[in-house]
Amino acid sequence: MVKKRKLIGQTQSKIFDAATEVFEEKGYAGARMQVIADRAGINKALLHYYFRTKDQLFMAVFHVLLKKMFEKILSIFMEEATFKEKMRRFLDEHIEFLIRNPKLPLFLLNEISRNPALAEGLRETLQYSQIRDLIYEKHSKELKGYGIKKSDMPQLMITIVGMSVFPVAARDMIAIMMPQLNDSRKFNAFMQGRKDFAAGFVMTALKNRKK
Amino acid sequence: MVKKRKLIGQTQSKIFDAATEVFEEKGYAGARMQVIADRAGINKALLHYYFRTKDQLFMAVFHVLLKKMFEKILSIFMEEATFKEKMRRFLDEHIEFLIRNPKLPLFLLNEISRNPALAEGLRETLQYSQIRDLIYEKHSKELKGYGIKKSDMPQLMITIVGMSVFPVAARDMIAIMMPQLNDSRKFNAFMQGRKDFAAGFVMTALKNRKK
DNA sequence: ATTTAATTTAACCAAATAGTCAAAATTAAA
DNA sequence: TTTAATTTTGACTATTTGGTTAAATTAAAT
């Protein structure tokens, strides 16, 4: 019984891992079931045994990745700390996360853009309006001190998240314009440097903001 | 003679426009030649008459769009003005450009990411290192005053471009987390507001930067 | 050991899709 | 007006690709 489940688990997770790789690399439309099977080291029919269709396999992978990404983004902002501390922690941890998962943002942005319904399930789970209120309410004083009104929160949050996500999403385009960031060692060094740069940049902009 | 060319031009550009739409929406892998033909109002065989293969049609579209995007980004930074003025003008014009071409960034980022060789041709055309030197050399004094060293330029440039590009690329994900930006009127208003927000944010961060 | 159930495979199938071609229609040239 | 060249089409082909099925293999239960 245990052994059986272990075996199922092994095959299933081999498939799942292979599918994750291929979908992240090629997207839904570009992914091939045969390629996933090959990379998992199994027969193509076995894919359909465990995950009836390409859609179902994709959905399984997609939702795990979507959750992974959002949990990372949101968890830090739910902790107890000043906004400044949260922002710093967010940039540190999120950039580490992105260095380990460089293909994740572009994959998610794309698939959601091609089919917004994909993320529909998350809307209820997230209840972002509550989260946003929570973030703002919690830091209302601190943020007012920076001249940030409630209505400015989207601008600010998108700026902060963009600071970490954009360079990773745009990496291959950046590599064209900035050959000095071409190889991954140098790019990762750039991302490491971005922790300080982004945190300093945002804090300076906030502290000296016209109110 | 003139008429003939005009007719060719008409059909070719009908095909080209349709292909642009479909590729931008679906990406290379998700695009269908039949759909492009339908949208152009012509027979599928005519696609292959004017553009021998899907690859050739894609390449034609891709390179026009890539050029369009990069020209917009770079042209402003090549003008005669202070760095501050250029940045302001860049954010204004680039955000207007992105409002009119909302699908362009994600499309380009994706296709380049799936096949970095696609952008290979641009490397020589752009000679970014020269451009970067030019930008820095031209504004060396101004930027030093802000505590920006030559080695900080990638961080700064990526931050500025990300300010305009990221919200558009991440639009559908943002719509999930921020339902208040869901409909396009409100999102465009957000992007209009971003001209001021981003310019103010960057300038404040620069002016008060620790040196 | 034998039977039953779960897992895996090789060989197929059907639909989708890029691409072809010969002939028809249209347009330009003689 | 006739001829030649170009453009457009309908019907077709080859390949790719997601998905199926029946048989073989392995594990579990009796």
Short mmCIF file of C-alpha atoms (C1' of nucleotides) in Angstrom, two decimals:
data_model
loop_
_atom_site.label_atom_id
_atom_site.label_comp_id
_atom_site.label_asym_id
_atom_site.label_seq_id
_atom_site.Cartn_x
_atom_site.Cartn_y
_atom_site.Cartn_z
CA MET A 1 0.00 0.00 0.00
CA VAL A 2 2.65 2.44 1.04
CA LYS A 3 4.93 1.16 -1.66
CA LYS A 4 2.24 1.46 -4.28
CA ARG A 5 1.52 5.05 -3.35
CA LYS A 6 5.19 5.80 -3.35
CA LEU A 7 5.48 4.45 -6.87
CA ILE A 8 2.48 6.41 -8.05
CA GLY A 9 3.92 9.40 -6.36
CA GLN A 10 7.27 8.85 -8.02
CA THR A 11 5.84 8.57 -11.50
CA GLN A 12 3.34 11.33 -10.97
CA SER A 13 5.93 13.70 -9.67
CA LYS A 14 8.39 12.78 -12.40
CA ILE A 15 5.68 13.71 -14.87
CA PHE A 16 4.76 16.79 -12.93
CA ASP A 17 8.34 18.02 -12.75
CA ALA A 18 8.94 17.39 -16.43
CA ALA A 19 5.69 19.12 -17.32
CA THR A 20 6.63 22.09 -15.16
CA GLU A 21 9.92 22.46 -16.98
CA VAL A 22 8.44 22.15 -20.43
CA PHE A 23 5.45 24.40 -19.82
CA GLU A 24 7.65 27.06 -18.23
CA GLU A 25 10.00 26.92 -21.19
CA LYS A 26 7.55 26.67 -24.05
CA GLY A 27 4.21 27.82 -22.70
CA TYR A 28 0.98 25.90 -23.12
CA ALA A 29 0.77 26.24 -26.89
CA GLY A 30 4.42 25.41 -27.47
CA ALA A 31 4.59 22.45 -25.11
CA ARG A 32 4.43 18.93 -26.56
CA MET A 33 3.12 15.95 -24.66
CA GLN A 34 5.77 13.78 -26.28
CA VAL A 35 8.53 16.08 -25.03
CA ILE A 36 7.14 15.97 -21.51
CA ALA A 37 6.97 12.17 -21.66
CA ASP A 38 10.54 11.96 -22.92
CA ARG A 39 11.84 14.28 -20.23
CA ALA A 40 9.99 12.27 -17.57
CA GLY A 41 11.50 9.09 -19.01
CA ILE A 42 8.16 7.41 -19.58
CA ASN A 43 5.73 6.48 -22.28
CA LYS A 44 3.44 9.14 -23.65
CA ALA A 45 0.37 7.05 -22.88
CA LEU A 46 1.30 7.18 -19.24
CA LEU A 47 0.83 10.92 -19.24
CA HIS A 48 -2.75 10.37 -20.23
CA TYR A 49 -3.12 7.67 -17.63
CA TYR A 50 -2.23 10.06 -14.80
CA PHE A 51 -3.45 13.32 -16.32
CA ARG A 52 -6.25 12.65 -18.77
CA THR A 53 -5.55 15.59 -21.10
CA LYS A 54 -2.96 18.24 -21.83
CA ASP A 55 -5.35 20.75 -20.33
CA GLN A 56 -5.59 18.88 -17.05
CA LEU A 57 -1.84 18.45 -16.81
CA PHE A 58 -1.34 22.11 -17.59
CA MET A 59 -3.91 23.18 -15.02
CA ALA A 60 -2.24 21.13 -12.32
CA VAL A 61 1.14 22.66 -13.08
CA PHE A 62 -0.20 26.16 -13.58
CA HIS A 63 -2.06 26.37 -10.31
CA VAL A 64 0.88 25.14 -8.28
CA LEU A 65 3.13 27.72 -9.92
CA LEU A 66 0.61 30.52 -9.56
CA LYS A 67 0.19 29.78 -5.88
CA LYS A 68 3.95 29.55 -5.40
CA MET A 69 4.44 33.00 -6.89
CA PHE A 70 1.62 34.73 -5.07
CA GLU A 71 2.34 33.18 -1.72
CA LYS A 72 5.86 34.51 -1.94
CA ILE A 73 4.72 37.99 -2.86
CA LEU A 74 1.99 38.22 -0.28
CA SER A 75 3.31 36.37 2.73
CA ILE A 76 5.92 38.98 3.55
CA PHE A 77 3.45 41.82 3.40
CA MET A 78 1.24 40.04 5.91
CA GLU A 79 3.90 39.88 8.61
CA GLU A 80 4.32 42.25 11.54
CA ALA A 81 6.83 44.96 10.69
CA THR A 82 7.06 48.52 9.46
CA PHE A 83 6.35 49.13 5.79
CA LYS A 84 9.98 49.96 5.26
CA GLU A 85 11.11 46.70 6.85
CA LYS A 86 8.57 44.72 4.86
CA MET A 87 9.67 46.29 1.64
CA ARG A 88 13.29 45.52 2.35
CA ARG A 89 12.49 41.93 3.30
CA PHE A 90 10.28 41.57 0.26
CA LEU A 91 12.98 42.72 -2.14
CA ASP A 92 15.58 40.46 -0.50
CA GLU A 93 13.47 37.34 -0.44
CA HIS A 94 11.65 37.90 -3.68
CA ILE A 95 14.84 38.48 -5.61
CA GLU A 96 16.30 35.29 -4.11
CA PHE A 97 13.12 33.51 -5.13
CA LEU A 98 13.33 34.88 -8.67
CA ILE A 99 16.97 33.90 -9.04
CA ARG A 100 15.88 30.34 -8.27
CA ASN A 101 12.78 30.59 -10.49
CA PRO A 102 13.78 32.83 -13.36
CA LYS A 103 11.21 31.57 -15.86
CA LEU A 104 8.24 31.75 -13.54
CA PRO A 105 7.15 35.40 -13.97
CA LEU A 106 7.13 35.48 -17.75
CA PHE A 107 5.36 32.14 -17.89
CA LEU A 108 2.59 33.27 -15.55
CA LEU A 109 2.18 36.69 -17.13
CA ASN A 110 1.86 35.09 -20.52
CA GLU A 111 -0.55 32.36 -19.74
CA ILE A 112 -2.79 34.69 -17.76
CA SER A 113 -2.65 37.22 -20.56
CA ARG A 114 -3.63 34.59 -23.13
CA ASN A 115 -6.42 33.31 -20.91
CA PRO A 116 -7.38 35.57 -18.00
CA ALA A 117 -9.90 33.01 -16.80
CA LEU A 118 -6.95 30.92 -15.65
CA ALA A 119 -6.44 33.13 -12.65
CA GLU A 120 -10.12 33.39 -11.87
CA GLY A 121 -9.85 30.92 -9.04
CA LEU A 122 -7.29 33.06 -7.29
CA ARG A 123 -9.50 36.11 -7.04
CA GLU A 124 -11.56 34.69 -4.21
CA THR A 125 -8.62 33.05 -2.51
CA LEU A 126 -6.67 36.26 -2.49
CA GLN A 127 -9.27 38.85 -1.65
CA TYR A 128 -6.73 41.43 -2.55
CA SER A 129 -8.93 44.37 -1.59
CA GLN A 130 -8.82 43.11 1.97
CA ILE A 131 -5.09 42.59 1.78
CA ARG A 132 -4.56 46.01 0.30
CA ASP A 133 -6.70 47.60 3.02
CA LEU A 134 -4.79 45.62 5.60
CA ILE A 135 -1.45 46.77 4.26
CA TYR A 136 -2.57 50.35 4.03
CA GLU A 137 -4.47 50.40 7.31
CA LYS A 138 -1.55 48.84 9.11
CA HIS A 139 0.89 51.37 7.74
CA SER A 140 -1.44 54.26 7.27
CA LYS A 141 0.56 56.56 9.52
CA GLU A 142 3.94 55.62 8.13
CA LEU A 143 2.72 55.93 4.54
CA LYS A 144 0.95 59.24 5.14
CA GLY A 145 4.27 60.46 6.47
CA TYR A 146 5.66 59.62 3.03
CA GLY A 147 2.82 61.44 1.30
CA ILE A 148 1.26 58.17 0.08
CA LYS A 149 -2.51 58.29 0.02
CA LYS A 150 -4.64 55.17 -0.14
CA SER A 151 -5.25 55.88 -3.81
CA ASP A 152 -1.48 55.89 -4.42
CA MET A 153 -1.08 52.33 -3.19
CA PRO A 154 -1.45 50.68 -6.60
CA GLN A 155 1.31 52.91 -8.01
CA LEU A 156 3.57 52.14 -5.09
CA MET A 157 2.95 48.40 -4.90
CA ILE A 158 3.32 47.93 -8.65
CA THR A 159 6.54 49.91 -8.55
CA ILE A 160 8.00 47.77 -5.79
CA VAL A 161 6.99 44.46 -7.35
CA GLY A 162 8.19 45.67 -10.74
CA MET A 163 11.57 46.46 -9.24
CA SER A 164 12.19 42.76 -8.64
CA VAL A 165 10.09 41.14 -11.35
CA PHE A 166 10.78 43.27 -14.40
CA PRO A 167 14.50 42.56 -14.76
CA VAL A 168 13.84 38.83 -14.59
CA ALA A 169 10.92 38.92 -17.00
CA ALA A 170 12.86 41.09 -19.42
CA ARG A 171 16.12 39.28 -18.94
CA ASP A 172 16.75 38.13 -22.49
CA MET A 173 15.86 41.52 -23.87
CA ILE A 174 18.16 43.17 -21.37
CA ALA A 175 20.91 40.82 -22.43
CA ILE A 176 20.68 42.24 -25.94
CA MET A 177 20.90 45.84 -24.84
CA MET A 178 23.44 45.21 -22.10
CA PRO A 179 25.91 42.54 -23.15
CA GLN A 180 27.70 42.99 -19.84
CA LEU A 181 24.74 41.20 -18.18
CA ASN A 182 24.73 38.37 -20.67
CA ASP A 183 26.06 35.42 -18.71
CA SER A 184 24.08 34.20 -15.76
CA ARG A 185 26.80 34.80 -13.16
CA LYS A 186 26.88 38.47 -14.02
CA PHE A 187 23.13 38.70 -14.23
CA ASN A 188 22.74 37.12 -10.82
CA ALA A 189 25.28 39.57 -9.43
CA PHE A 190 23.17 42.33 -10.93
CA MET A 191 20.10 40.91 -9.19
CA GLN A 192 21.99 40.71 -5.92
CA GLY A 193 22.97 44.32 -6.31
CA ARG A 194 19.38 45.15 -7.04
CA LYS A 195 18.34 44.32 -3.47
CA ASP A 196 20.21 47.35 -2.17
CA PHE A 197 19.59 49.53 -5.19
CA ALA A 198 15.84 48.99 -5.24
CA ALA A 199 15.37 49.26 -1.48
CA GLY A 200 17.47 52.41 -1.35
CA PHE A 201 15.77 53.85 -4.39
CA VAL A 202 12.26 53.34 -3.07
CA MET A 203 13.03 54.51 0.45
CA THR A 204 14.76 57.65 -0.75
CA ALA A 205 11.87 58.42 -3.07
CA LEU A 206 9.39 57.93 -0.22
CA LYS A 207 11.24 59.83 2.48
CA ASN A 208 11.70 62.91 0.33
CA ARG A 209 8.35 62.83 -1.39
CA LYS A 210 6.44 66.10 -1.73
CA LYS A 211 3.33 65.83 0.40
CA MET B 1 2.60 49.56 -62.59
CA VAL B 2 1.65 51.80 -59.74
CA LYS B 3 -1.73 50.11 -59.49
CA LYS B 4 -0.18 46.68 -59.47
CA ARG B 5 2.19 47.56 -56.66
CA LYS B 6 -0.64 49.14 -54.78
CA LEU B 7 -2.66 45.93 -55.03
CA ILE B 8 0.23 43.81 -53.94
CA GLY B 9 0.80 46.24 -51.16
CA GLN B 10 -2.83 46.07 -50.13
CA THR B 11 -2.96 42.32 -49.92
CA GLN B 12 0.46 42.07 -48.37
CA SER B 13 -0.35 44.64 -45.75
CA LYS B 14 -3.75 43.09 -45.04
CA ILE B 15 -1.90 39.84 -44.39
CA PHE B 16 0.78 41.61 -42.43
CA ASP B 17 -1.70 43.45 -40.23
CA ALA B 18 -3.72 40.32 -39.57
CA ALA B 19 -0.56 38.38 -38.77
CA THR B 20 0.58 41.11 -36.42
CA GLU B 21 -2.68 40.91 -34.51
CA VAL B 22 -2.73 37.15 -34.28
CA PHE B 23 0.94 36.74 -33.37
CA GLU B 24 0.69 39.44 -30.72
CA GLU B 25 -2.36 37.77 -29.24
CA LYS B 26 -1.34 34.14 -29.43
CA GLY B 27 2.41 34.10 -29.85
CA TYR B 28 4.22 32.09 -32.50
CA ALA B 29 3.26 28.68 -31.18
CA GLY B 30 -0.37 29.57 -30.58
CA ALA B 31 -0.93 31.37 -33.88
CA ARG B 32 -2.70 29.54 -36.71
CA MET B 33 -2.15 30.28 -40.38
CA GLN B 34 -5.84 29.67 -41.04
CA VAL B 35 -6.83 32.28 -38.45
CA ILE B 36 -4.48 34.81 -39.99
CA ALA B 37 -5.92 34.11 -43.44
CA ASP B 38 -9.48 34.46 -42.14
CA ARG B 39 -8.72 37.71 -40.39
CA ALA B 40 -7.06 39.07 -43.53
CA GLY B 41 -10.12 37.98 -45.52
CA ILE B 42 -8.15 35.86 -47.95
CA ASN B 43 -7.37 32.29 -48.83
CA LYS B 44 -4.83 30.43 -46.76
CA ALA B 45 -2.82 29.56 -49.86
CA LEU B 46 -2.30 33.25 -50.47
CA LEU B 47 -0.39 33.51 -47.22
CA HIS B 48 2.09 31.04 -48.58
CA TYR B 49 2.18 32.89 -51.88
CA TYR B 50 3.37 36.09 -50.23
CA PHE B 51 5.19 34.64 -47.23
CA ARG B 52 6.46 31.19 -48.01
CA THR B 53 6.26 29.76 -44.49
CA LYS B 54 4.88 30.54 -41.06
CA ASP B 55 8.43 31.20 -39.97
CA GLN B 56 9.01 33.81 -42.66
CA LEU B 57 5.72 35.54 -41.93
CA PHE B 58 6.53 35.56 -38.24
CA MET B 59 10.01 36.92 -38.82
CA ALA B 60 8.67 39.77 -40.93
CA VAL B 61 6.17 40.72 -38.25
CA PHE B 62 8.55 40.18 -35.37
CA HIS B 63 11.32 42.37 -36.71
CA VAL B 64 9.00 45.26 -37.46
CA LEU B 65 7.59 45.09 -33.93
CA LEU B 66 10.99 44.73 -32.32
CA LYS B 67 12.26 47.77 -34.20
CA LYS B 68 9.14 49.74 -33.32
CA MET B 69 9.65 49.08 -29.63
CA PHE B 70 13.38 49.76 -29.51
CA GLU B 71 13.20 52.87 -31.64
CA LYS B 72 10.69 54.31 -29.24
CA ILE B 73 12.79 53.49 -26.21
CA LEU B 74 16.07 54.71 -27.65
CA SER B 75 15.15 57.71 -29.78
CA ILE B 76 14.30 59.89 -26.81
CA PHE B 77 17.51 59.12 -25.02
CA MET B 78 19.49 60.21 -28.08
CA GLU B 79 18.05 63.72 -28.15
CA GLU B 80 19.64 66.85 -26.74
CA ALA B 81 18.36 67.51 -23.24
CA THR B 82 19.26 66.99 -19.60
CA PHE B 83 18.90 63.50 -18.22
CA LYS B 84 16.00 64.66 -16.11
CA GLU B 85 14.21 66.10 -19.13
CA LYS B 86 14.87 62.99 -21.18
CA MET B 87 13.52 60.75 -18.46
CA ARG B 88 10.37 62.81 -18.18
CA ARG B 89 9.87 62.82 -21.93
CA PHE B 90 10.59 59.12 -22.09
CA LEU B 91 7.99 58.27 -19.49
CA ASP B 92 5.38 60.51 -21.13
CA GLU B 93 5.90 59.24 -24.65
CA HIS B 94 6.61 55.65 -23.81
CA ILE B 95 3.50 55.35 -21.68
CA GLU B 96 1.43 56.85 -24.50
CA PHE B 97 3.05 54.35 -26.85
CA LEU B 98 2.28 51.47 -24.52
CA ILE B 99 -1.34 52.51 -24.10
CA ARG B 100 -1.65 52.27 -27.89
CA ASN B 101 0.37 49.00 -28.05
CA PRO B 102 -0.51 47.15 -24.87
CA LYS B 103 0.32 43.68 -26.15
CA LEU B 104 3.69 44.52 -27.61
CA PRO B 105 5.98 44.18 -24.56
CA LEU B 106 4.77 40.79 -23.40
CA PHE B 107 4.84 39.48 -26.95
CA LEU B 108 8.42 40.57 -27.50
CA LEU B 109 9.65 39.45 -24.10
CA ASN B 110 8.15 36.05 -24.67
CA GLU B 111 9.32 35.37 -28.14
CA ILE B 112 12.83 36.53 -27.34
CA SER B 113 12.83 34.41 -24.22
CA ARG B 114 11.71 31.33 -26.17
CA ASN B 115 14.31 32.00 -28.85
CA PRO B 116 17.03 34.51 -27.96
CA ALA B 117 18.50 34.16 -31.45
CA LEU B 118 15.51 36.15 -32.70
CA ALA B 119 16.99 39.36 -31.40
CA GLU B 120 20.49 38.57 -32.60
CA GLY B 121 20.15 40.86 -35.57
CA LEU B 122 19.46 43.81 -33.32
CA ARG B 123 22.69 43.55 -31.39
CA GLU B 124 24.79 45.01 -34.16
CA THR B 125 22.15 47.53 -35.19
CA LEU B 126 21.84 48.83 -31.68
CA GLN B 127 25.41 48.90 -30.47
CA TYR B 128 24.04 49.48 -27.04
CA SER B 129 27.44 49.82 -25.38
CA GLN B 130 28.03 52.89 -27.52
CA ILE B 131 24.61 54.22 -26.72
CA ARG B 132 25.07 53.58 -23.04
CA ASP B 133 28.43 55.34 -23.09
CA LEU B 134 26.85 58.19 -24.99
CA ILE B 135 24.05 58.53 -22.47
CA TYR B 136 26.42 58.37 -19.55
CA GLU B 137 29.12 60.54 -21.09
CA LYS B 138 26.58 63.16 -22.05
CA HIS B 139 25.12 63.27 -18.56
CA SER B 140 28.14 62.26 -16.60
CA LYS B 141 28.15 65.44 -14.53
CA GLU B 142 24.43 65.47 -13.86
CA LEU B 143 24.42 61.79 -12.95
CA LYS B 144 27.49 62.03 -10.75
CA GLY B 145 25.63 64.77 -8.92
CA TYR B 146 22.98 62.16 -8.22
CA GLY B 147 25.55 59.67 -7.02
CA ILE B 148 25.11 57.49 -10.12
CA LYS B 149 28.34 55.85 -11.24
CA LYS B 150 28.78 54.39 -14.68
CA SER B 151 28.36 50.93 -13.19
CA ASP B 152 24.99 51.98 -11.75
CA MET B 153 23.58 52.77 -15.18
CA PRO B 154 22.07 49.31 -15.79
CA GLN B 155 20.19 49.50 -12.47
CA LEU B 156 18.92 52.98 -13.26
CA MET B 157 17.94 52.36 -16.88
CA ILE B 158 16.20 49.09 -16.09
CA THR B 159 14.34 50.79 -13.28
CA ILE B 160 13.10 53.60 -15.52
CA VAL B 161 12.06 51.31 -18.37
CA GLY B 162 10.45 48.93 -15.91
CA MET B 163 8.39 51.78 -14.52
CA SER B 164 6.54 52.08 -17.80
CA VAL B 165 6.75 48.55 -19.18
CA PHE B 166 6.04 46.39 -16.16
CA PRO B 167 2.47 47.52 -15.46
CA VAL B 168 1.53 46.89 -19.09
CA ALA B 169 3.24 43.52 -19.27
CA ALA B 170 1.71 42.44 -15.96
CA ARG B 171 -1.65 43.99 -16.67
CA ASP B 172 -3.83 40.91 -16.45
CA MET B 173 -2.12 39.76 -13.29
CA ILE B 174 -2.55 43.20 -11.78
CA ALA B 175 -6.22 43.07 -12.68
CA ILE B 176 -6.59 40.02 -10.46
CA MET B 177 -4.92 41.59 -7.47
CA MET B 178 -6.42 45.03 -8.00
CA PRO B 179 -9.99 44.72 -9.28
CA GLN B 180 -10.21 48.52 -9.25
CA LEU B 181 -7.91 48.54 -12.31
CA ASN B 182 -9.90 45.91 -14.15
CA ASP B 183 -11.62 47.82 -16.92
CA SER B 184 -9.47 49.49 -19.53
CA ARG B 185 -10.67 53.04 -18.84
CA LYS B 186 -9.46 52.80 -15.27
CA PHE B 187 -6.27 51.07 -16.23
CA ASN B 188 -5.47 53.76 -18.78
CA ALA B 189 -6.14 56.40 -16.16
CA PHE B 190 -3.70 54.55 -13.93
CA MET B 191 -1.11 54.64 -16.70
CA GLN B 192 -1.72 58.36 -17.24
CA GLY B 193 -1.17 58.89 -13.54
CA ARG B 194 1.97 56.87 -13.77
CA LYS B 195 3.68 59.52 -15.89
CA ASP B 196 3.78 61.86 -12.93
CA PHE B 197 4.22 59.21 -10.29
CA ALA B 198 7.17 57.53 -11.99
CA ALA B 199 8.92 60.73 -13.00
CA GLY B 200 8.50 62.18 -9.52
CA PHE B 201 9.54 58.93 -7.90
CA VAL B 202 12.74 58.58 -9.90
CA MET B 203 13.73 62.22 -9.61
CA THR B 204 13.18 62.28 -5.88
CA ALA B 205 15.19 59.11 -5.47
CA LEU B 206 18.02 60.56 -7.55
CA LYS B 207 18.11 64.02 -6.02
CA ASN B 208 18.33 62.70 -2.48
CA ARG B 209 20.55 59.77 -3.18
CA LYS B 210 23.40 59.11 -0.77
CA LYS B 211 26.63 59.69 -2.62
"C1'" DA C 1 0.33 -20.26 -5.93
"C1'" DT C 2 -3.58 -17.93 -7.97
"C1'" DT C 3 -6.35 -14.30 -8.74
"C1'" DT C 4 -7.25 -9.48 -8.91
"C1'" DA C 5 -6.01 -4.82 -9.45
"C1'" DA C 6 -2.87 -1.30 -10.77
"C1'" DT C 7 0.77 0.29 -13.80
"C1'" DT C 8 3.23 0.58 -18.16
"C1'" DT C 9 3.94 -0.01 -22.99
"C1'" DA C 10 3.65 -0.41 -28.23
"C1'" DA C 11 0.89 0.33 -31.79
"C1'" DC C 12 -2.83 2.92 -33.39
"C1'" DC C 13 -6.35 6.64 -34.60
"C1'" DA C 14 -8.44 11.05 -35.64
"C1'" DA C 15 -8.12 15.81 -35.74
"C1'" DA C 16 -5.50 19.75 -36.54
"C1'" DT C 17 -2.23 22.14 -39.10
"C1'" DA C 18 1.47 23.79 -42.26
"C1'" DG C 19 2.26 23.65 -46.74
"C1'" DT C 20 1.42 22.44 -52.08
"C1'" DC C 21 -0.44 22.65 -56.75
"C1'" DA C 22 -2.94 23.03 -60.79
"C1'" DA C 23 -6.42 25.61 -62.53
"C1'" DA C 24 -9.32 29.70 -62.55
"C1'" DA C 25 -9.80 34.60 -62.27
"C1'" DT C 26 -7.95 38.90 -62.72
"C1'" DT C 27 -4.95 42.36 -64.25
"C1'" DA C 28 -1.34 44.33 -67.18
"C1'" DA C 29 1.10 44.45 -71.68
"C1'" DA C 30 1.43 43.93 -76.49
"C1'" DT D 1 -8.46 42.40 -78.80
"C1'" DT D 2 -5.28 39.14 -77.76
"C1'" DT D 3 -1.62 37.55 -75.11
"C1'" DA D 4 1.16 37.21 -71.16
"C1'" DA D 5 1.87 37.75 -66.45
"C1'" DT D 6 0.18 38.00 -61.97
"C1'" DT D 7 -2.93 37.06 -58.35
"C1'" DT D 8 -6.31 34.17 -56.08
"C1'" DT D 9 -8.67 30.02 -55.07
"C1'" DG D 10 -10.35 25.12 -54.00
"C1'" DA D 11 -8.89 20.87 -53.33
"C1'" DC D 12 -5.33 18.21 -51.82
"C1'" DT D 13 -1.08 16.15 -49.15
"C1'" DA D 14 2.14 15.20 -45.45
"C1'" DT D 15 3.19 15.81 -40.89
"C1'" DT D 16 2.47 16.78 -36.31
"C1'" DT D 17 0.10 16.04 -32.28
"C1'" DG D 18 -3.27 14.94 -28.62
"C1'" DG D 19 -5.44 11.09 -27.35
"C1'" DT D 20 -6.98 5.80 -27.29
"C1'" DT D 21 -6.76 0.78 -26.77
"C1'" DA D 22 -5.54 -3.71 -25.98
"C1'" DA D 23 -2.00 -6.32 -24.35
"C1'" DA D 24 2.00 -6.99 -21.19
"C1'" DT D 25 4.02 -6.36 -16.77
"C1'" DT D 26 4.17 -5.65 -11.97
"C1'" DA D 27 2.27 -5.44 -7.36
"C1'" DA D 28 -1.43 -6.81 -3.86
"C1'" DA D 29 -4.77 -9.69 -1.98
"C1'" DT D 30 -6.69 -14.29 -1.17
#
